[in-house]
Amino acid sequence: MTESKIFADNYSCAFSDPESFLEFLGERKENSAWLTAPSRSIQFEPIEKDTPKGNLYMQLYELNGKAELLADTMENTSIMLSINDQSYPVRSCALKTILERARISGNALSKVSTGVFTQILNYCMNVASGDSLIKVADEKVSAVHGGDPKDYSVLEMLPLFQHVKDFLDFEFPGNQFITANYDHSQVSAIWSLDGQAQDLLQTYERELTARGLSGKGAMRPALRFTTSDVGTSGANLYPIFLTKSGNRIIPLGYPLKTAHEHGADLDRFDEQMGFLYSRFKEAIEKQSSLLDIEVRYPYTTMLGVLKRIGAPKKASYEAADLFAAQQGDRPCTAYEIYLAMSEVIFISQCNGASGTRIAQLEEILARALNINWHEYDRPGDFKW
């Protein structure tokens, strides 16, 4: 947990018990609300520290015993959103959807003062059509979506995770809850599917044994489910591998995605879950195809691929150096390099990366399943 106060913009926490996790999501639902209002009626104002307006708001929040909440906002966005004669502090994760709703973008926005930024937002919202759907969670605005169901469809987190748990208990008996991570921008949980390991991995392990790589196949199938109310993720189901020693994550790519749009509901999500077994088979076959790709220069190939897919530079070099120390520079398969690339995720976890960031890295690494590895298989020194 990075903050003891759940209202804080950078609050995050993790769970090892599924019931505690679902109970926590129930509490979040009770402490949140969805508001609908004409976009033109929304107003933003700056609340910076040591300014007349900021001091006035602080006095009001101190009277209500919520000075810490406002102080946290002043340390982050320094913005209030006013609607229906009510003002709410704006959380950092809301800025992405606010800019999308105001239909503005550009690097210059990050360089102007908060006062100018809120003026720009107000000008743009004043000419916006339709309604906005505002998510208020733990006393702060977390998102401002389009108010039409085709723009954004609410899929509450608690029933989504409950549906996943119930589905796995019925269709994948023997599954185990591994962990869950929550922050204000995204929520995810991982289950291992131990009961189906033999069925799902039979062909995969046979391929590894035939190539003398059985020691590198100590995996168990697992599922990561990720969702968000603030526009960073749909309700997405990711097939993954977990190493049997240490539960390190090997992304498989090919998620099943239910976007929060066009009237999406739990029935549509349940329909997507019905394809989970076949999607696992497809994903495992795709990763197995890396066994047929021979790489002559593994170090430069690994770094070239990591740069191409957008992996973080420092962690990429650390992972590549570790692989070179273990492997040397002898030729190997793209499969072996791909497994070594997953070290980027573990390094980031050790460096304190959030659950949201780890899920992003899984998606980034999975891009390597669809590139031309031979394009990066060259000798010589590598320059990032």
mmCIF file of C-alpha atoms in Angstrom:
data_model
loop_
_atom_site.group_PDB
_atom_site.id
_atom_site.type_symbol
_atom_site.label_atom_id
_atom_site.label_comp_id
_atom_site.label_asym_id
_atom_site.label_seq_id
_atom_site.Cartn_x
_atom_site.Cartn_y
_atom_site.Cartn_z
ATOM 1 C CA MET A 1 0.000 0.000 0.000
ATOM 2 C CA THR A 2 1.486 3.325 -1.028
ATOM 3 C CA GLU A 3 -0.925 5.544 0.917
ATOM 4 C CA SER A 4 -2.929 4.973 4.084
ATOM 5 C CA LYS A 5 -5.723 7.301 2.939
ATOM 6 C CA ILE A 6 -7.876 5.915 0.174
ATOM 7 C CA PHE A 7 -8.780 9.368 -1.130
ATOM 8 C CA ALA A 8 -5.122 9.987 -2.072
ATOM 9 C CA ASP A 9 -4.391 10.150 -5.782
ATOM 10 C CA ASN A 10 -1.562 7.604 -5.540
ATOM 11 C CA TYR A 11 -3.365 5.174 -3.219
ATOM 12 C CA SER A 12 -2.823 1.515 -4.070
ATOM 13 C CA CYS A 13 -3.201 -1.775 -2.271
ATOM 14 C CA ALA A 14 -2.879 -5.512 -2.879
ATOM 15 C CA PHE A 15 -4.828 -8.568 -1.718
ATOM 16 C CA SER A 16 -4.007 -12.237 -1.294
ATOM 17 C CA ASP A 17 -7.484 -13.258 -0.127
ATOM 18 C CA PRO A 18 -10.384 -13.175 -2.637
ATOM 19 C CA GLU A 19 -13.095 -12.507 -0.072
ATOM 20 C CA SER A 20 -11.243 -9.508 1.372
ATOM 21 C CA PHE A 21 -10.771 -8.213 -2.170
ATOM 22 C CA LEU A 22 -14.469 -8.521 -3.058
ATOM 23 C CA GLU A 23 -15.433 -6.930 0.266
ATOM 24 C CA PHE A 24 -13.106 -4.025 -0.533
ATOM 25 C CA LEU A 25 -14.711 -3.564 -3.962
ATOM 26 C CA GLY A 26 -18.110 -3.517 -2.269
ATOM 27 C CA GLU A 27 -16.912 -0.694 -0.023
ATOM 28 C CA ARG A 28 -15.666 1.229 -3.059
ATOM 29 C CA LYS A 29 -19.071 0.869 -4.704
ATOM 30 C CA GLU A 30 -20.796 2.213 -1.589
ATOM 31 C CA ASN A 31 -18.432 5.195 -1.558
ATOM 32 C CA SER A 32 -18.852 6.145 -5.202
ATOM 33 C CA ALA A 33 -21.551 7.584 -7.444
ATOM 34 C CA TRP A 34 -22.228 8.225 -11.134
ATOM 35 C CA LEU A 35 -23.548 11.724 -11.902
ATOM 36 C CA THR A 36 -25.024 12.863 -15.207
ATOM 37 C CA ALA A 37 -25.160 16.543 -16.197
ATOM 38 C CA PRO A 38 -25.040 18.688 -19.364
ATOM 39 C CA SER A 39 -21.411 19.090 -20.381
ATOM 40 C CA ARG A 40 -21.882 22.846 -20.699
ATOM 41 C CA SER A 41 -22.824 23.088 -17.026
ATOM 42 C CA ILE A 42 -19.486 21.712 -15.817
ATOM 43 C CA GLN A 43 -16.990 24.279 -14.540
ATOM 44 C CA PHE A 44 -13.384 23.881 -13.445
ATOM 45 C CA GLU A 45 -11.425 26.154 -11.124
ATOM 46 C CA PRO A 46 -7.874 26.171 -9.727
ATOM 47 C CA ILE A 47 -7.274 25.557 -6.015
ATOM 48 C CA GLU A 48 -3.559 26.089 -5.614
ATOM 49 C CA LYS A 49 -1.822 26.323 -2.256
ATOM 50 C CA ASP A 50 -1.250 29.749 -0.713
ATOM 51 C CA THR A 51 -3.749 31.511 -2.960
ATOM 52 C CA PRO A 52 -6.925 33.303 -1.773
ATOM 53 C CA LYS A 53 -9.207 30.726 -3.372
ATOM 54 C CA GLY A 54 -7.088 27.799 -2.191
ATOM 55 C CA ASN A 55 -7.036 29.154 1.369
ATOM 56 C CA LEU A 56 -10.808 29.642 1.331
ATOM 57 C CA TYR A 57 -11.432 26.064 0.221
ATOM 58 C CA MET A 58 -8.972 24.809 2.832
ATOM 59 C CA GLN A 59 -10.881 26.578 5.591
ATOM 60 C CA LEU A 60 -14.113 24.909 4.438
ATOM 61 C CA TYR A 61 -12.501 21.475 4.286
ATOM 62 C CA GLU A 62 -10.897 21.932 7.686
ATOM 63 C CA LEU A 63 -14.340 22.620 9.161
ATOM 64 C CA ASN A 64 -15.517 19.296 7.721
ATOM 65 C CA GLY A 65 -12.453 17.446 8.961
ATOM 66 C CA LYS A 66 -11.255 16.777 5.391
ATOM 67 C CA ALA A 67 -8.222 19.029 5.104
ATOM 68 C CA GLU A 68 -6.013 16.070 4.118
ATOM 69 C CA LEU A 69 -8.221 15.317 1.131
ATOM 70 C CA LEU A 70 -7.930 18.855 -0.235
ATOM 71 C CA ALA A 71 -4.202 19.029 0.558
ATOM 72 C CA ASP A 72 -3.652 15.877 -1.506
ATOM 73 C CA THR A 73 -5.508 17.443 -4.437
ATOM 74 C CA MET A 74 -3.406 20.595 -4.161
ATOM 75 C CA GLU A 75 -0.290 18.423 -4.357
ATOM 76 C CA ASN A 76 -1.560 16.803 -7.559
ATOM 77 C CA THR A 77 -4.117 18.382 -9.934
ATOM 78 C CA SER A 78 -5.010 21.559 -7.932
ATOM 79 C CA ILE A 79 -8.379 21.513 -9.717
ATOM 80 C CA MET A 80 -12.006 21.518 -8.547
ATOM 81 C CA LEU A 81 -14.965 20.491 -10.682
ATOM 82 C CA SER A 82 -18.294 22.207 -9.982
ATOM 83 C CA ILE A 83 -21.632 20.773 -11.025
ATOM 84 C CA ASN A 84 -25.181 21.258 -9.710
ATOM 85 C CA ASP A 85 -23.966 23.705 -7.030
ATOM 86 C CA GLN A 86 -21.567 21.089 -5.699
ATOM 87 C CA SER A 87 -17.762 21.140 -5.960
ATOM 88 C CA TYR A 88 -15.507 18.087 -6.060
ATOM 89 C CA PRO A 89 -11.699 17.792 -6.039
ATOM 90 C CA VAL A 90 -10.354 16.307 -9.269
ATOM 91 C CA ARG A 91 -8.139 13.219 -9.035
ATOM 92 C CA SER A 92 -5.121 12.818 -11.331
ATOM 93 C CA CYS A 93 -6.575 9.800 -13.130
ATOM 94 C CA ALA A 94 -9.548 11.943 -14.242
ATOM 95 C CA LEU A 95 -7.463 14.249 -16.433
ATOM 96 C CA LYS A 96 -7.306 11.833 -19.376
ATOM 97 C CA THR A 97 -11.094 11.576 -19.671
ATOM 98 C CA ILE A 98 -11.603 15.288 -18.999
ATOM 99 C CA LEU A 99 -9.335 16.170 -21.928
ATOM 100 C CA GLU A 100 -11.123 13.638 -24.117
ATOM 101 C CA ARG A 101 -14.508 15.062 -23.145
ATOM 102 C CA ALA A 102 -13.311 18.616 -23.830
ATOM 103 C CA ARG A 103 -11.829 17.361 -27.131
ATOM 104 C CA ILE A 104 -8.407 18.921 -26.559
ATOM 105 C CA SER A 105 -4.873 17.545 -26.482
ATOM 106 C CA GLY A 106 -1.267 18.592 -26.895
ATOM 107 C CA ASN A 107 1.986 18.850 -24.968
ATOM 108 C CA ALA A 108 1.516 22.590 -24.459
ATOM 109 C CA LEU A 109 -1.309 21.904 -21.997
ATOM 110 C CA SER A 110 1.178 20.520 -19.475
ATOM 111 C CA LYS A 111 3.231 23.719 -19.639
ATOM 112 C CA VAL A 112 0.540 26.312 -18.890
ATOM 113 C CA SER A 113 -0.450 27.359 -15.374
ATOM 114 C CA THR A 114 -3.346 25.663 -13.601
ATOM 115 C CA GLY A 115 -5.405 28.846 -13.950
ATOM 116 C CA VAL A 116 -4.916 28.977 -17.719
ATOM 117 C CA PHE A 117 -5.506 25.224 -18.006
ATOM 118 C CA THR A 118 -8.880 25.443 -16.234
ATOM 119 C CA GLN A 119 -9.862 28.405 -18.421
ATOM 120 C CA ILE A 120 -9.158 26.350 -21.535
ATOM 121 C CA LEU A 121 -11.211 23.473 -20.144
ATOM 122 C CA ASN A 122 -14.125 25.814 -19.392
ATOM 123 C CA TYR A 123 -14.045 27.366 -22.876
ATOM 124 C CA CYS A 124 -14.135 23.933 -24.487
ATOM 125 C CA MET A 125 -16.783 22.453 -22.185
ATOM 126 C CA ASN A 126 -18.970 25.508 -22.767
ATOM 127 C CA VAL A 127 -19.367 24.531 -26.420
ATOM 128 C CA ALA A 128 -19.562 20.763 -25.826
ATOM 129 C CA SER A 129 -22.781 19.042 -26.770
ATOM 130 C CA GLY A 130 -24.667 16.391 -24.856
ATOM 131 C CA ASP A 131 -24.274 15.153 -21.310
ATOM 132 C CA SER A 132 -21.255 14.042 -19.329
ATOM 133 C CA LEU A 133 -21.097 11.009 -17.063
ATOM 134 C CA ILE A 134 -19.014 11.813 -13.983
ATOM 135 C CA LYS A 135 -17.523 9.178 -11.677
ATOM 136 C CA VAL A 136 -17.078 10.400 -8.098
ATOM 137 C CA ALA A 137 -15.131 7.903 -6.003
ATOM 138 C CA ASP A 138 -14.041 8.348 -2.396
ATOM 139 C CA GLU A 139 -14.947 12.044 -2.545
ATOM 140 C CA LYS A 140 -12.990 12.938 -5.680
ATOM 141 C CA VAL A 141 -13.803 13.024 -9.392
ATOM 142 C CA SER A 142 -12.091 10.039 -11.023
ATOM 143 C CA ALA A 143 -13.470 10.337 -14.573
ATOM 144 C CA VAL A 144 -15.627 12.458 -16.880
ATOM 145 C CA HIS A 145 -17.034 10.364 -19.731
ATOM 146 C CA GLY A 146 -19.511 11.039 -22.496
ATOM 147 C CA GLY A 147 -23.054 10.695 -21.172
ATOM 148 C CA ASP A 148 -24.429 8.601 -24.038
ATOM 149 C CA PRO A 149 -24.242 4.799 -23.482
ATOM 150 C CA LYS A 150 -22.471 4.460 -26.833
ATOM 151 C CA ASP A 151 -19.729 6.705 -25.432
ATOM 152 C CA TYR A 152 -19.353 4.925 -22.105
ATOM 153 C CA SER A 153 -21.221 2.006 -20.572
ATOM 154 C CA VAL A 154 -20.897 1.501 -16.825
ATOM 155 C CA LEU A 155 -19.659 -1.960 -15.852
ATOM 156 C CA GLU A 156 -19.288 -1.967 -12.090
ATOM 157 C CA MET A 157 -16.137 -3.590 -10.762
ATOM 158 C CA LEU A 158 -17.669 -5.736 -8.021
ATOM 159 C CA PRO A 159 -20.094 -7.723 -10.225
ATOM 160 C CA LEU A 160 -17.425 -8.106 -12.919
ATOM 161 C CA PHE A 161 -14.935 -9.695 -10.545
ATOM 162 C CA GLN A 162 -17.669 -11.784 -8.933
ATOM 163 C CA HIS A 163 -18.683 -13.086 -12.373
ATOM 164 C CA VAL A 164 -15.072 -14.005 -13.144
ATOM 165 C CA LYS A 165 -14.711 -15.844 -9.845
ATOM 166 C CA ASP A 166 -17.993 -17.738 -10.345
ATOM 167 C CA PHE A 167 -17.116 -18.599 -13.951
ATOM 168 C CA LEU A 168 -13.706 -19.960 -13.007
ATOM 169 C CA ASP A 169 -15.096 -21.970 -10.105
ATOM 170 C CA PHE A 170 -17.567 -23.630 -12.490
ATOM 171 C CA GLU A 171 -15.545 -23.965 -15.712
ATOM 172 C CA PHE A 172 -12.005 -24.218 -14.292
ATOM 173 C CA PRO A 173 -12.315 -26.155 -11.005
ATOM 174 C CA GLY A 174 -9.103 -26.248 -9.016
ATOM 175 C CA ASN A 175 -8.226 -22.639 -9.800
ATOM 176 C CA GLN A 176 -6.425 -20.591 -7.147
ATOM 177 C CA PHE A 177 -6.665 -16.895 -6.423
ATOM 178 C CA ILE A 178 -3.120 -15.497 -6.491
ATOM 179 C CA THR A 179 -3.328 -11.751 -5.997
ATOM 180 C CA ALA A 180 -5.282 -8.586 -6.756
ATOM 181 C CA ASN A 181 -4.159 -4.973 -7.080
ATOM 182 C CA TYR A 182 -6.218 -1.812 -6.790
ATOM 183 C CA ASP A 183 -5.532 1.815 -7.547
ATOM 184 C CA HIS A 184 -7.833 4.588 -8.683
ATOM 185 C CA SER A 185 -7.056 4.091 -12.363
ATOM 186 C CA GLN A 186 -7.232 0.300 -12.703
ATOM 187 C CA VAL A 187 -8.012 -2.923 -10.850
ATOM 188 C CA SER A 188 -6.710 -6.399 -11.662
ATOM 189 C CA ALA A 189 -6.626 -9.906 -10.226
ATOM 190 C CA ILE A 190 -4.800 -13.122 -11.119
ATOM 191 C CA TRP A 191 -5.977 -16.713 -10.787
ATOM 192 C CA SER A 192 -3.855 -19.795 -11.563
ATOM 193 C CA LEU A 193 -5.714 -22.530 -13.442
ATOM 194 C CA ASP A 194 -3.978 -25.506 -11.911
ATOM 195 C CA GLY A 195 -6.880 -27.876 -12.495
ATOM 196 C CA GLN A 196 -6.568 -27.493 -16.285
ATOM 197 C CA ALA A 197 -2.759 -27.387 -16.495
ATOM 198 C CA GLN A 198 -2.334 -30.889 -17.930
ATOM 199 C CA ASP A 199 -5.009 -30.385 -20.580
ATOM 200 C CA LEU A 200 -3.868 -26.924 -21.658
ATOM 201 C CA LEU A 201 -0.120 -27.602 -21.586
ATOM 202 C CA GLN A 202 0.087 -31.143 -22.963
ATOM 203 C CA THR A 203 1.085 -30.203 -26.530
ATOM 204 C CA TYR A 204 3.178 -27.257 -25.346
ATOM 205 C CA GLU A 205 5.297 -29.381 -23.010
ATOM 206 C CA ARG A 206 5.727 -32.041 -25.702
ATOM 207 C CA GLU A 207 7.152 -29.401 -28.063
ATOM 208 C CA LEU A 208 9.594 -28.202 -25.398
ATOM 209 C CA THR A 209 10.760 -31.737 -24.629
ATOM 210 C CA ALA A 210 11.345 -32.460 -28.316
ATOM 211 C CA ARG A 211 13.712 -29.480 -28.474
ATOM 212 C CA GLY A 212 15.516 -30.219 -25.235
ATOM 213 C CA LEU A 213 13.937 -27.236 -23.478
ATOM 214 C CA SER A 214 11.709 -29.013 -20.971
ATOM 215 C CA GLY A 215 13.491 -27.296 -18.090
ATOM 216 C CA LYS A 216 12.326 -23.953 -19.480
ATOM 217 C CA GLY A 217 8.683 -25.015 -19.513
ATOM 218 C CA ALA A 218 7.960 -25.122 -15.794
ATOM 219 C CA MET A 219 4.777 -23.089 -16.240
ATOM 220 C CA ARG A 220 1.208 -23.126 -15.089
ATOM 221 C CA PRO A 221 -1.646 -21.441 -16.943
ATOM 222 C CA ALA A 222 -3.243 -18.434 -15.284
ATOM 223 C CA LEU A 223 -5.670 -15.624 -15.963
ATOM 224 C CA ARG A 224 -5.363 -11.923 -15.287
ATOM 225 C CA PHE A 225 -8.588 -9.939 -15.301
ATOM 226 C CA THR A 226 -8.245 -6.159 -15.525
ATOM 227 C CA THR A 227 -10.824 -3.402 -15.625
ATOM 228 C CA SER A 228 -11.131 0.342 -15.085
ATOM 229 C CA ASP A 229 -13.790 3.009 -14.633
ATOM 230 C CA VAL A 230 -11.526 5.815 -15.826
ATOM 231 C CA GLY A 231 -10.854 4.918 -19.441
ATOM 232 C CA THR A 232 -7.521 3.088 -19.090
ATOM 233 C CA SER A 233 -8.888 -0.404 -19.740
ATOM 234 C CA GLY A 234 -11.978 -2.291 -20.775
ATOM 235 C CA ALA A 235 -13.065 -5.437 -18.962
ATOM 236 C CA ASN A 236 -10.166 -7.517 -20.273
ATOM 237 C CA LEU A 237 -9.244 -11.168 -19.749
ATOM 238 C CA TYR A 238 -5.557 -11.972 -20.319
ATOM 239 C CA PRO A 239 -4.260 -15.545 -20.616
ATOM 240 C CA ILE A 240 -0.823 -15.674 -18.977
ATOM 241 C CA PHE A 241 1.713 -18.179 -17.707
ATOM 242 C CA LEU A 242 3.083 -18.171 -14.173
ATOM 243 C CA THR A 243 6.445 -19.785 -13.532
ATOM 244 C CA LYS A 244 6.110 -22.602 -11.031
ATOM 245 C CA SER A 245 8.995 -21.134 -9.060
ATOM 246 C CA GLY A 246 8.265 -17.599 -7.973
ATOM 247 C CA ASN A 247 5.007 -16.924 -9.865
ATOM 248 C CA ARG A 248 6.769 -14.714 -12.410
ATOM 249 C CA ILE A 249 4.486 -13.610 -15.224
ATOM 250 C CA ILE A 250 4.931 -14.685 -18.861
ATOM 251 C CA PRO A 251 2.409 -12.793 -21.047
ATOM 252 C CA LEU A 252 0.612 -14.780 -23.729
ATOM 253 C CA GLY A 253 -1.120 -11.888 -25.482
ATOM 254 C CA TYR A 254 -4.476 -12.246 -27.237
ATOM 255 C CA PRO A 255 -6.788 -10.930 -24.496
ATOM 256 C CA LEU A 256 -10.561 -11.101 -24.601
ATOM 257 C CA LYS A 257 -11.716 -7.484 -24.399
ATOM 258 C CA THR A 258 -15.101 -6.011 -23.540
ATOM 259 C CA ALA A 259 -14.980 -2.265 -24.152
ATOM 260 C CA HIS A 260 -17.006 0.063 -21.917
ATOM 261 C CA GLU A 261 -19.075 1.334 -24.843
ATOM 262 C CA HIS A 262 -22.036 0.684 -27.145
ATOM 263 C CA GLY A 263 -24.276 -0.538 -24.341
ATOM 264 C CA ALA A 264 -21.880 -3.200 -23.037
ATOM 265 C CA ASP A 265 -23.295 -5.122 -20.085
ATOM 266 C CA LEU A 266 -22.631 -8.211 -17.982
ATOM 267 C CA ASP A 267 -24.290 -10.478 -20.546
ATOM 268 C CA ARG A 268 -21.809 -9.354 -23.197
ATOM 269 C CA PHE A 269 -18.958 -9.833 -20.765
ATOM 270 C CA ASP A 270 -20.167 -13.335 -19.856
ATOM 271 C CA GLU A 271 -20.300 -14.155 -23.569
ATOM 272 C CA GLN A 272 -16.656 -13.152 -23.920
ATOM 273 C CA MET A 273 -15.679 -15.322 -20.956
ATOM 274 C CA GLY A 274 -17.179 -18.278 -22.780
ATOM 275 C CA PHE A 275 -14.320 -18.077 -25.305
ATOM 276 C CA LEU A 276 -11.629 -18.242 -22.619
ATOM 277 C CA TYR A 277 -10.615 -21.884 -23.079
ATOM 278 C CA SER A 278 -10.242 -21.602 -26.846
ATOM 279 C CA ARG A 279 -8.358 -18.321 -26.463
ATOM 280 C CA PHE A 280 -5.902 -20.053 -24.135
ATOM 281 C CA LYS A 281 -5.279 -22.715 -26.757
ATOM 282 C CA GLU A 282 -4.681 -20.080 -29.452
ATOM 283 C CA ALA A 283 -2.341 -18.074 -27.227
ATOM 284 C CA ILE A 284 -0.263 -21.114 -26.234
ATOM 285 C CA GLU A 285 0.049 -22.179 -29.877
ATOM 286 C CA LYS A 286 1.223 -18.686 -30.802
ATOM 287 C CA GLN A 287 3.910 -18.702 -28.141
ATOM 288 C CA SER A 288 4.947 -22.234 -29.125
ATOM 289 C CA SER A 289 5.575 -20.963 -32.673
ATOM 290 C CA LEU A 290 8.550 -19.005 -31.267
ATOM 291 C CA LEU A 291 10.290 -22.366 -30.869
ATOM 292 C CA ASP A 292 10.667 -22.514 -34.660
ATOM 293 C CA ILE A 293 12.487 -19.163 -34.905
ATOM 294 C CA GLU A 294 16.257 -19.499 -34.648
ATOM 295 C CA VAL A 295 18.196 -16.420 -33.497
ATOM 296 C CA ARG A 296 21.940 -16.103 -34.159
ATOM 297 C CA TYR A 297 22.649 -12.991 -32.078
ATOM 298 C CA PRO A 298 20.408 -13.182 -29.011
ATOM 299 C CA TYR A 299 21.698 -10.125 -27.095
ATOM 300 C CA THR A 300 21.214 -7.549 -29.853
ATOM 301 C CA THR A 301 17.995 -9.248 -30.957
ATOM 302 C CA MET A 302 16.527 -9.084 -27.480
ATOM 303 C CA LEU A 303 17.363 -5.400 -27.063
ATOM 304 C CA GLY A 304 16.136 -4.575 -30.550
ATOM 305 C CA VAL A 305 12.805 -6.261 -29.929
ATOM 306 C CA LEU A 306 12.403 -4.644 -26.497
ATOM 307 C CA LYS A 307 13.038 -1.210 -27.968
ATOM 308 C CA ARG A 308 10.644 -1.872 -30.847
ATOM 309 C CA ILE A 309 7.749 -2.861 -28.582
ATOM 310 C CA GLY A 310 8.242 0.094 -26.224
ATOM 311 C CA ALA A 311 9.692 -1.624 -23.135
ATOM 312 C CA PRO A 312 11.446 0.589 -20.544
ATOM 313 C CA LYS A 313 15.117 1.099 -21.436
ATOM 314 C CA LYS A 314 16.790 0.557 -18.051
ATOM 315 C CA ALA A 315 14.897 -2.634 -17.220
ATOM 316 C CA SER A 316 15.468 -3.900 -20.777
ATOM 317 C CA TYR A 317 19.227 -3.598 -20.465
ATOM 318 C CA GLU A 318 19.161 -5.276 -17.053
ATOM 319 C CA ALA A 319 17.122 -8.188 -18.439
ATOM 320 C CA ALA A 320 19.353 -8.522 -21.516
ATOM 321 C CA ASP A 321 22.557 -8.443 -19.450
ATOM 322 C CA LEU A 322 21.180 -11.125 -17.132
ATOM 323 C CA PHE A 323 20.227 -13.291 -20.114
ATOM 324 C CA ALA A 324 23.679 -12.844 -21.669
ATOM 325 C CA ALA A 325 25.324 -13.858 -18.391
ATOM 326 C CA GLN A 326 23.276 -17.063 -18.299
ATOM 327 C CA GLN A 327 23.131 -17.839 -22.005
ATOM 328 C CA GLY A 328 26.324 -16.401 -23.440
ATOM 329 C CA ASP A 329 26.148 -15.410 -27.083
ATOM 330 C CA ARG A 330 25.323 -18.802 -28.515
ATOM 331 C CA PRO A 331 22.342 -19.036 -30.906
ATOM 332 C CA CYS A 332 18.971 -19.866 -29.394
ATOM 333 C CA THR A 333 15.268 -19.693 -30.183
ATOM 334 C CA ALA A 334 13.015 -16.664 -30.045
ATOM 335 C CA TYR A 335 11.077 -18.590 -27.392
ATOM 336 C CA GLU A 336 14.067 -18.545 -25.025
ATOM 337 C CA ILE A 337 14.553 -14.822 -25.602
ATOM 338 C CA TYR A 338 10.863 -14.154 -25.008
ATOM 339 C CA LEU A 339 11.014 -15.921 -21.649
ATOM 340 C CA ALA A 340 14.061 -13.845 -20.731
ATOM 341 C CA MET A 341 12.244 -10.650 -21.745
ATOM 342 C CA SER A 342 9.663 -11.305 -19.049
ATOM 343 C CA GLU A 343 12.394 -10.396 -16.562
ATOM 344 C CA VAL A 344 11.492 -6.781 -17.394
ATOM 345 C CA ILE A 345 8.224 -7.322 -15.519
ATOM 346 C CA PHE A 346 9.961 -8.829 -12.490
ATOM 347 C CA ILE A 347 12.561 -6.042 -12.384
ATOM 348 C CA SER A 348 9.786 -3.449 -12.500
ATOM 349 C CA GLN A 349 7.940 -5.229 -9.679
ATOM 350 C CA CYS A 350 11.105 -5.172 -7.554
ATOM 351 C CA ASN A 351 11.434 -1.447 -8.258
ATOM 352 C CA GLY A 352 7.938 -0.802 -6.880
ATOM 353 C CA ALA A 353 5.906 -0.545 -10.080
ATOM 354 C CA SER A 354 2.151 -0.343 -9.473
ATOM 355 C CA GLY A 355 -0.283 -3.088 -10.421
ATOM 356 C CA THR A 356 -1.479 -0.876 -13.267
ATOM 357 C CA ARG A 357 2.051 -0.491 -14.598
ATOM 358 C CA ILE A 358 2.691 -4.247 -14.407
ATOM 359 C CA ALA A 359 -0.461 -4.914 -16.439
ATOM 360 C CA GLN A 360 0.734 -2.358 -19.007
ATOM 361 C CA LEU A 361 4.121 -4.081 -19.233
ATOM 362 C CA GLU A 362 2.421 -7.415 -19.854
ATOM 363 C CA GLU A 363 0.630 -5.899 -22.845
ATOM 364 C CA ILE A 364 3.862 -4.313 -24.074
ATOM 365 C CA LEU A 365 5.840 -7.570 -23.908
ATOM 366 C CA ALA A 366 3.048 -9.515 -25.600
ATOM 367 C CA ARG A 367 3.586 -7.353 -28.705
ATOM 368 C CA ALA A 368 6.757 -9.362 -29.314
ATOM 369 C CA LEU A 369 4.599 -12.337 -30.299
ATOM 370 C CA ASN A 370 3.662 -10.562 -33.539
ATOM 371 C CA ILE A 371 6.927 -9.083 -34.811
ATOM 372 C CA ASN A 372 9.510 -10.240 -37.345
ATOM 373 C CA TRP A 373 12.328 -11.432 -35.090
ATOM 374 C CA HIS A 374 14.783 -11.870 -37.973
ATOM 375 C CA GLU A 375 14.644 -8.116 -38.604
ATOM 376 C CA TYR A 376 16.522 -7.577 -35.313
ATOM 377 C CA ASP A 377 18.902 -10.551 -35.555
ATOM 378 C CA ARG A 378 22.146 -8.694 -36.343
ATOM 379 C CA PRO A 379 25.695 -8.676 -34.945
ATOM 380 C CA GLY A 380 27.496 -5.656 -33.537
ATOM 381 C CA ASP A 381 26.988 -3.191 -30.720
ATOM 382 C CA PHE A 382 23.407 -2.175 -29.988
ATOM 383 C CA LYS A 383 22.436 1.462 -29.610
ATOM 384 C CA TRP A 384 19.030 2.218 -28.032
#
